[in-house]
CSV table of C-alpha atoms in Angstrom, one decimal:
chain,number,residue,atom,x,y,z
A,1,MET,CA,-155.1,-204.2,-11.7
A,2,LYS,CA,-156.3,-200.6,-12.6
A,3,PHE,CA,-156.1,-199.7,-16.5
A,4,ARG,CA,-155.4,-196.1,-17.2
A,5,ILE,CA,-155.4,-194.2,-21.1
A,6,PHE,CA,-152.2,-192.2,-21.6
A,7,THR,CA,-152.0,-190.0,-24.4
A,8,GLU,CA,-149.4,-187.8,-26.1
A,9,PRO,CA,-151.8,-184.9,-27.8
A,10,GLN,CA,-148.1,-182.8,-28.7
A,11,GLN,CA,-147.5,-185.5,-31.3
A,12,GLY,CA,-150.5,-183.8,-33.1
A,13,ALA,CA,-154.2,-183.9,-31.7
A,14,SER,CA,-156.7,-181.0,-31.4
A,15,TYR,CA,-159.1,-180.8,-28.2
A,16,ASP,CA,-161.6,-182.2,-30.0
A,17,ASP,CA,-159.3,-185.2,-30.6
A,18,VAL,CA,-158.5,-185.8,-27.0
A,19,LEU,CA,-161.8,-185.4,-25.8
A,20,ALA,CA,-163.4,-188.5,-28.3
A,21,VAL,CA,-160.7,-190.6,-26.2
A,22,ALA,CA,-161.4,-189.4,-22.8
A,23,GLN,CA,-165.2,-190.0,-23.5
A,24,ALA,CA,-164.4,-193.4,-25.0
A,25,THR,CA,-162.0,-194.1,-22.0
A,26,GLU,CA,-164.8,-193.3,-19.8
A,27,ARG,CA,-167.5,-195.5,-21.8
A,28,LEU,CA,-165.4,-198.5,-22.0
A,29,GLY,CA,-164.7,-198.8,-18.3
A,30,PHE,CA,-161.0,-197.9,-18.1
A,31,ASP,CA,-160.0,-196.0,-14.8
A,32,ALA,CA,-158.4,-192.8,-16.2
A,33,PHE,CA,-157.4,-190.6,-18.7
A,34,PHE,CA,-154.4,-189.3,-18.3
A,35,ARG,CA,-151.9,-186.8,-21.0
A,36,SER,CA,-148.6,-185.6,-21.1
A,37,ASP,CA,-147.3,-181.9,-20.3
A,38,HIS,CA,-145.5,-181.1,-23.4
A,39,TYR,CA,-145.6,-178.6,-25.9
A,40,GLN,CA,-144.0,-179.4,-28.9
A,41,VAL,CA,-144.1,-182.9,-31.2
A,42,MET,CA,-140.7,-185.3,-30.7
A,43,GLY,CA,-139.6,-187.3,-33.6
A,44,ASP,CA,-141.0,-186.7,-36.9
A,45,GLY,CA,-144.1,-185.5,-37.8
A,46,ASP,CA,-145.2,-181.6,-38.0
A,47,GLY,CA,-147.4,-181.8,-34.7
A,48,LEU,CA,-150.5,-180.2,-36.3
A,49,PRO,CA,-152.7,-178.5,-35.0
A,50,GLY,CA,-150.3,-177.9,-32.3
A,51,PRO,CA,-149.9,-178.3,-29.1
A,52,THR,CA,-152.9,-178.0,-26.3
A,53,ASP,CA,-152.0,-177.0,-22.9
A,54,ALA,CA,-152.5,-179.8,-20.3
A,55,TRP,CA,-154.1,-178.3,-17.6
A,56,THR,CA,-156.3,-176.1,-20.4
A,57,THR,CA,-157.2,-179.5,-21.4
A,58,LEU,CA,-158.2,-181.0,-18.6
A,59,ALA,CA,-160.3,-178.5,-17.5
A,60,GLY,CA,-162.5,-179.0,-20.3
A,61,LEU,CA,-162.7,-182.7,-19.9
A,62,ALA,CA,-163.6,-182.1,-16.2
A,63,ARG,CA,-166.9,-180.7,-17.6
A,64,GLU,CA,-167.3,-183.0,-20.2
A,65,THR,CA,-166.7,-186.6,-18.4
A,66,LYS,CA,-168.1,-187.9,-15.3
A,67,ARG,CA,-166.7,-190.8,-13.6
A,68,ILE,CA,-162.8,-190.7,-14.8
A,69,ARG,CA,-159.9,-189.7,-13.2
A,70,LEU,CA,-158.2,-187.2,-14.9
A,71,GLY,CA,-154.4,-186.2,-14.5
A,72,THR,CA,-151.0,-185.6,-15.9
A,73,LEU,CA,-148.0,-188.2,-16.5
A,74,VAL,CA,-146.3,-185.7,-15.8
A,75,SER,CA,-146.1,-181.8,-15.8
A,76,SER,CA,-142.9,-180.2,-15.5
A,77,VAL,CA,-141.7,-177.8,-12.9
A,78,THR,CA,-140.4,-175.8,-15.3
A,79,TYR,CA,-143.5,-174.7,-16.8
A,80,ARG,CA,-145.5,-173.2,-13.9
A,81,PRO,CA,-144.6,-171.7,-10.4
A,82,PRO,CA,-145.8,-173.8,-7.9
A,83,GLY,CA,-148.5,-171.1,-6.6
A,84,ILE,CA,-150.0,-171.3,-10.0
A,85,LEU,CA,-149.8,-174.9,-10.4
A,86,ALA,CA,-151.6,-175.4,-7.2
A,87,ILE,CA,-154.3,-172.9,-8.2
A,88,GLN,CA,-154.7,-174.6,-11.5
A,89,VAL,CA,-155.0,-178.3,-9.9
A,90,ALA,CA,-157.5,-177.2,-7.4
A,91,GLN,CA,-159.8,-175.7,-9.8
A,92,VAL,CA,-159.9,-178.4,-12.2
A,93,ASP,CA,-160.2,-180.7,-9.0
A,94,GLN,CA,-163.1,-178.7,-8.3
A,95,MET,CA,-164.6,-178.8,-11.7
A,96,SER,CA,-164.6,-182.5,-11.9
A,97,GLY,CA,-165.8,-183.2,-8.7
A,98,GLY,CA,-163.1,-184.2,-7.1
A,99,ARG,CA,-161.5,-186.6,-9.7
A,100,VAL,CA,-157.8,-185.1,-10.5
A,101,GLU,CA,-154.4,-186.6,-9.7
A,102,LEU,CA,-151.2,-184.8,-10.5
A,103,GLY,CA,-148.2,-186.1,-11.9
A,104,LEU,CA,-145.0,-183.8,-11.5
A,105,GLY,CA,-141.4,-184.4,-12.7
A,106,THR,CA,-138.5,-182.0,-13.6
A,107,GLY,CA,-139.0,-182.0,-16.9
A,108,TRP,CA,-136.3,-183.0,-20.0
A,109,PHE,CA,-137.3,-182.0,-23.0
A,110,GLU,CA,-135.0,-178.6,-24.1
A,111,GLN,CA,-135.7,-178.1,-27.3
A,112,GLU,CA,-139.6,-177.1,-26.3
A,113,HIS,CA,-138.3,-174.9,-23.8
A,114,LEU,CA,-136.1,-173.1,-26.3
A,115,ALA,CA,-139.2,-172.9,-28.9
A,116,TYR,CA,-141.5,-171.2,-26.3
A,117,GLY,CA,-138.8,-169.2,-24.4
A,118,ILE,CA,-139.4,-171.2,-20.8
A,119,PRO,CA,-136.0,-171.2,-18.4
A,120,PHE,CA,-134.6,-174.8,-18.6
A,121,PRO,CA,-132.0,-174.7,-15.9
A,122,ASP,CA,-129.3,-177.7,-15.8
A,123,LYS,CA,-130.4,-178.5,-12.4
A,124,ARG,CA,-134.1,-179.3,-11.6
A,125,PHE,CA,-134.4,-181.8,-8.8
A,126,GLY,CA,-134.5,-179.0,-5.9
A,127,LEU,CA,-137.1,-177.4,-8.0
A,128,LEU,CA,-139.2,-180.5,-8.1
A,129,GLU,CA,-138.8,-181.0,-4.2
A,130,GLU,CA,-139.3,-177.5,-3.3
A,131,GLN,CA,-142.5,-177.5,-5.7
A,132,LEU,CA,-143.9,-180.7,-4.1
A,133,GLU,CA,-143.5,-179.4,-0.7
A,134,ILE,CA,-145.3,-175.9,-1.4
A,135,ILE,CA,-148.0,-177.6,-3.5
A,136,THR,CA,-148.8,-180.0,-0.8
A,137,GLY,CA,-148.3,-177.2,1.9
A,138,LEU,CA,-150.9,-175.0,0.2
A,139,TRP,CA,-153.1,-177.4,-0.3
A,140,ASN,CA,-152.8,-178.8,3.5
A,141,THR,CA,-153.0,-175.3,5.1
A,142,PRO,CA,-156.6,-174.8,7.2
A,143,VAL,CA,-159.1,-172.5,5.5
A,144,GLY,CA,-158.1,-169.1,7.5
A,145,ALA,CA,-154.7,-169.8,8.0
A,146,ARG,CA,-151.7,-169.0,6.1
A,147,TYR,CA,-148.9,-170.4,4.5
A,148,ASP,CA,-144.8,-169.2,4.4
A,149,PHE,CA,-141.9,-170.9,2.6
A,150,ALA,CA,-138.4,-169.8,2.2
A,151,GLY,CA,-136.3,-172.0,-0.3
A,152,GLU,CA,-133.4,-171.7,-2.2
A,153,HIS,CA,-135.8,-171.5,-5.6
A,154,TYR,CA,-139.1,-169.9,-4.3
A,155,THR,CA,-140.6,-168.0,-1.5
A,156,LEU,CA,-143.8,-167.4,-0.6
A,157,VAL,CA,-144.7,-164.9,1.7
A,158,ASP,CA,-148.2,-164.7,4.0
A,159,SER,CA,-150.3,-166.8,1.3
A,160,PRO,CA,-154.1,-167.1,2.0
A,161,ALA,CA,-153.3,-170.8,0.4
A,162,LEU,CA,-156.6,-170.9,-1.5
A,163,PRO,CA,-158.5,-172.4,-3.6
A,164,LYS,CA,-158.5,-175.9,-1.9
A,165,PRO,CA,-159.2,-179.3,-4.0
A,166,THR,CA,-162.5,-181.1,-3.4
A,167,GLN,CA,-160.7,-184.1,-2.8
A,168,ALA,CA,-158.7,-184.1,1.0
A,169,ARG,CA,-156.0,-185.5,-0.6
A,170,VAL,CA,-155.1,-184.8,-4.1
A,171,PRO,CA,-153.3,-188.0,-5.3
A,172,VAL,CA,-149.7,-187.3,-6.2
A,173,ILE,CA,-147.7,-188.8,-8.7
A,174,VAL,CA,-144.0,-189.0,-8.7
A,175,GLY,CA,-142.0,-191.5,-11.0
A,176,GLY,CA,-138.6,-191.9,-12.4
A,177,GLY,CA,-135.7,-194.7,-12.7
A,178,GLY,CA,-133.3,-192.7,-10.1
A,179,ALA,CA,-131.8,-194.8,-7.1
A,180,LYS,CA,-132.0,-192.7,-4.6
A,181,ARG,CA,-133.1,-189.3,-4.8
A,182,THR,CA,-136.5,-189.9,-6.5
A,183,PRO,CA,-137.6,-192.8,-4.1
A,184,LYS,CA,-136.8,-190.6,-1.2
A,185,LEU,CA,-139.2,-187.8,-2.5
A,186,ALA,CA,-141.9,-190.6,-3.5
A,187,ALA,CA,-141.8,-191.5,0.3
A,188,ARG,CA,-142.0,-188.0,1.3
A,189,PHE,CA,-144.9,-186.7,-1.0
A,190,ALA,CA,-146.4,-189.2,-3.4
A,191,THR,CA,-149.4,-191.2,-3.1
A,192,GLU,CA,-148.5,-193.0,-6.1
A,193,PHE,CA,-144.8,-194.4,-7.4
A,194,ASN,CA,-144.5,-194.5,-11.3
A,195,LEU,CA,-142.0,-196.1,-14.0
A,196,PRO,CA,-142.4,-194.9,-17.3
A,197,PHE,CA,-141.1,-197.3,-20.1
A,198,PRO,CA,-139.1,-199.3,-17.8
A,199,ASP,CA,-136.9,-202.4,-18.5
A,200,PHE,CA,-139.3,-205.4,-17.3
A,201,ALA,CA,-136.5,-206.8,-15.4
A,202,ASP,CA,-135.8,-203.7,-13.1
A,203,ILE,CA,-139.2,-203.1,-12.1
A,204,ALA,CA,-139.2,-205.2,-8.9
A,205,GLY,CA,-136.0,-204.0,-7.9
A,206,LYS,CA,-137.1,-199.9,-8.1
A,207,PHE,CA,-140.4,-200.8,-6.3
A,208,ASP,CA,-138.3,-202.0,-3.5
A,209,GLY,CA,-136.3,-199.2,-3.4
A,210,VAL,CA,-139.2,-196.9,-2.9
A,211,ARG,CA,-140.6,-199.2,-0.2
A,212,ALA,CA,-137.2,-198.8,1.8
A,213,ALA,CA,-137.2,-195.2,1.1
A,214,CYS,CA,-140.7,-195.3,2.9
A,215,GLU,CA,-139.6,-197.6,5.6
A,216,ALA,CA,-136.6,-195.2,6.4
A,217,ILE,CA,-139.1,-192.5,7.6
A,218,ASP,CA,-141.4,-194.7,9.2
A,219,ARG,CA,-144.3,-194.5,6.3
A,220,ASP,CA,-146.4,-197.6,5.4
A,221,PRO,CA,-145.0,-198.6,1.7
A,222,ALA,CA,-148.5,-200.4,1.6
A,223,GLU,CA,-149.7,-196.5,1.3
A,224,LEU,CA,-148.3,-195.9,-2.1
A,225,THR,CA,-149.8,-197.3,-5.3
A,226,TYR,CA,-147.2,-198.9,-7.7
A,227,SER,CA,-147.8,-198.1,-11.4
A,228,ALA,CA,-146.0,-198.3,-14.7
A,229,ALA,CA,-146.4,-196.8,-18.0
A,230,LEU,CA,-145.8,-198.7,-21.1
A,231,ILE,CA,-147.1,-198.4,-25.2
A,232,ALA,CA,-150.0,-200.3,-25.8
A,233,VAL,CA,-150.2,-201.7,-29.6
A,234,GLY,CA,-152.6,-204.8,-30.2
A,235,GLY,CA,-154.6,-206.2,-32.3
A,236,SER,CA,-157.1,-209.5,-32.6
A,237,ASP,CA,-154.3,-211.3,-35.2
A,238,GLU,CA,-151.2,-210.5,-36.5
A,239,THR,CA,-152.2,-208.4,-39.5
A,240,GLU,CA,-154.3,-206.0,-37.3
A,241,PHE,CA,-151.3,-205.7,-34.9
A,242,ALA,CA,-148.9,-205.1,-37.9
A,243,ARG,CA,-151.1,-202.5,-39.2
A,244,ARG,CA,-151.3,-200.6,-36.0
A,245,ALA,CA,-147.7,-200.7,-35.5
A,246,ALA,CA,-146.7,-199.4,-38.7
A,247,SER,CA,-149.2,-196.4,-38.0
A,248,VAL,CA,-147.2,-195.3,-34.9
A,249,GLY,CA,-144.1,-195.9,-36.8
A,250,ARG,CA,-142.6,-198.7,-34.6
A,251,GLU,CA,-141.5,-202.1,-35.7
A,252,PRO,CA,-143.6,-204.9,-34.3
A,253,ALA,CA,-140.8,-207.0,-32.6
A,254,GLU,CA,-139.4,-204.0,-31.1
A,255,LEU,CA,-142.8,-203.3,-29.5
A,256,ARG,CA,-143.5,-206.8,-28.4
A,257,GLU,CA,-139.9,-206.6,-26.5
A,258,HIS,CA,-140.4,-203.1,-24.8
A,259,GLY,CA,-144.3,-202.8,-24.7
A,260,LEU,CA,-147.7,-204.2,-24.2
A,261,ALA,CA,-148.1,-205.7,-27.5
A,262,GLY,CA,-148.9,-208.5,-29.9
A,263,THR,CA,-152.5,-210.5,-30.1
A,264,ALA,CA,-154.5,-210.3,-27.1
A,265,SER,CA,-152.6,-213.4,-25.4
A,266,GLU,CA,-149.7,-211.6,-25.6
A,267,ILE,CA,-150.9,-208.9,-24.1
A,268,VAL,CA,-152.5,-210.6,-20.9
A,269,ASP,CA,-149.3,-212.4,-20.3
A,270,ARG,CA,-147.2,-209.4,-19.9
A,271,LEU,CA,-149.4,-207.7,-17.8
A,272,GLY,CA,-149.7,-211.1,-15.6
A,273,ALA,CA,-145.8,-210.6,-15.6
A,274,LEU,CA,-146.0,-207.4,-14.5
A,275,ALA,CA,-148.3,-207.9,-11.4
A,276,ASP,CA,-146.1,-210.6,-10.4
A,277,SER,CA,-143.6,-207.8,-10.5
A,278,GLY,CA,-146.0,-205.5,-8.1
A,279,VAL,CA,-147.6,-203.5,-10.6
A,280,GLU,CA,-151.1,-202.4,-9.2
A,281,CYS,CA,-151.9,-200.1,-12.1
A,282,VAL,CA,-150.8,-199.8,-15.8
A,283,TYR,CA,-150.7,-196.4,-18.0
A,284,LEU,CA,-151.5,-197.4,-21.3
A,285,GLN,CA,-149.8,-194.9,-23.5
A,286,ILE,CA,-151.7,-195.0,-26.8
A,287,MET,CA,-150.2,-193.1,-29.7
A,288,ASP,CA,-152.6,-193.1,-32.5
A,289,LEU,CA,-155.7,-190.9,-30.9
A,290,SER,CA,-158.0,-191.5,-34.1
A,291,ASP,CA,-158.5,-195.1,-33.6
A,292,LEU,CA,-161.2,-195.6,-31.2
A,293,GLU,CA,-161.3,-199.1,-32.4
A,294,HIS,CA,-157.6,-199.8,-30.5
A,295,LEU,CA,-159.7,-199.1,-27.2
A,296,GLU,CA,-162.4,-201.4,-27.5
A,297,PHE,CA,-160.1,-204.1,-28.4
A,298,LEU,CA,-158.1,-203.4,-25.5
A,299,ALA,CA,-161.4,-202.8,-23.3
A,300,ALA,CA,-163.0,-206.0,-24.6
A,301,GLU,CA,-160.1,-208.5,-25.1
A,302,VAL,CA,-157.3,-207.8,-22.7
A,303,VAL,CA,-158.8,-205.7,-19.5
A,304,PRO,CA,-161.2,-208.1,-18.3
A,305,GLN,CA,-158.9,-210.8,-18.0
A,306,LEU,CA,-156.8,-209.1,-15.4
A,307,ARG,CA,-159.7,-207.9,-13.4
């Protein structure tokens, strides 16, 4: 099982805060550092010092880390035209020596769009489908050839389709709980299917839906990685766990029910059950970016028991 650190900097973190977590992620042996792509705090709190742009942040981290994978979970199709996003991701991939992954979704947080003047159409799934086709099409166009696209939402004419990523194929993550359209999209474009904060009982069935969608287009379902993102809050004993739960404004019982929470043995048991459901990669959502000792606890007491 792979373990990735997943952060929510819009809740209140500077670039230096994010950098400290990313470098701890690398030092402690986790597989990757991912961040959300949002522009406004959610829930209570002032969000100070304010949001950091996801791809600007990842460009910085690309030069200040050496091993870990870097990506978004997930970027919203409402933020950037697909041609611009393809250039940004390719450039950060070059800057990192080929360590970037792109998670892309429809977006959902209307308030941040209103706050920063970003259009938020009611129907966005068509945008996602066309963006995935355009971005992968631009990257896959041979150097010297041209790329054209005419769709309902975007038109590209005589594009040189540059620059190219360092990786021959940048991993693309598609996720969500939809029963039909999302699995089909993952089967067509994704290298990984992710379930964000799923009900545990639903995981195996959701993965089966993606496998069926792959088989329907004659794609081997084993080509995809199957992952889940869950909040992680742990401690060496009940007191430490309760303290960390309080620091992120969550109740211990609720965290145990819906996340990876409690003592090391509890978290290991939950991860074992996830593995039995088909989860191959786990994104550990870390909400308190100032608590690097939490990462050390997970790296020392939890991860080694699942590898």
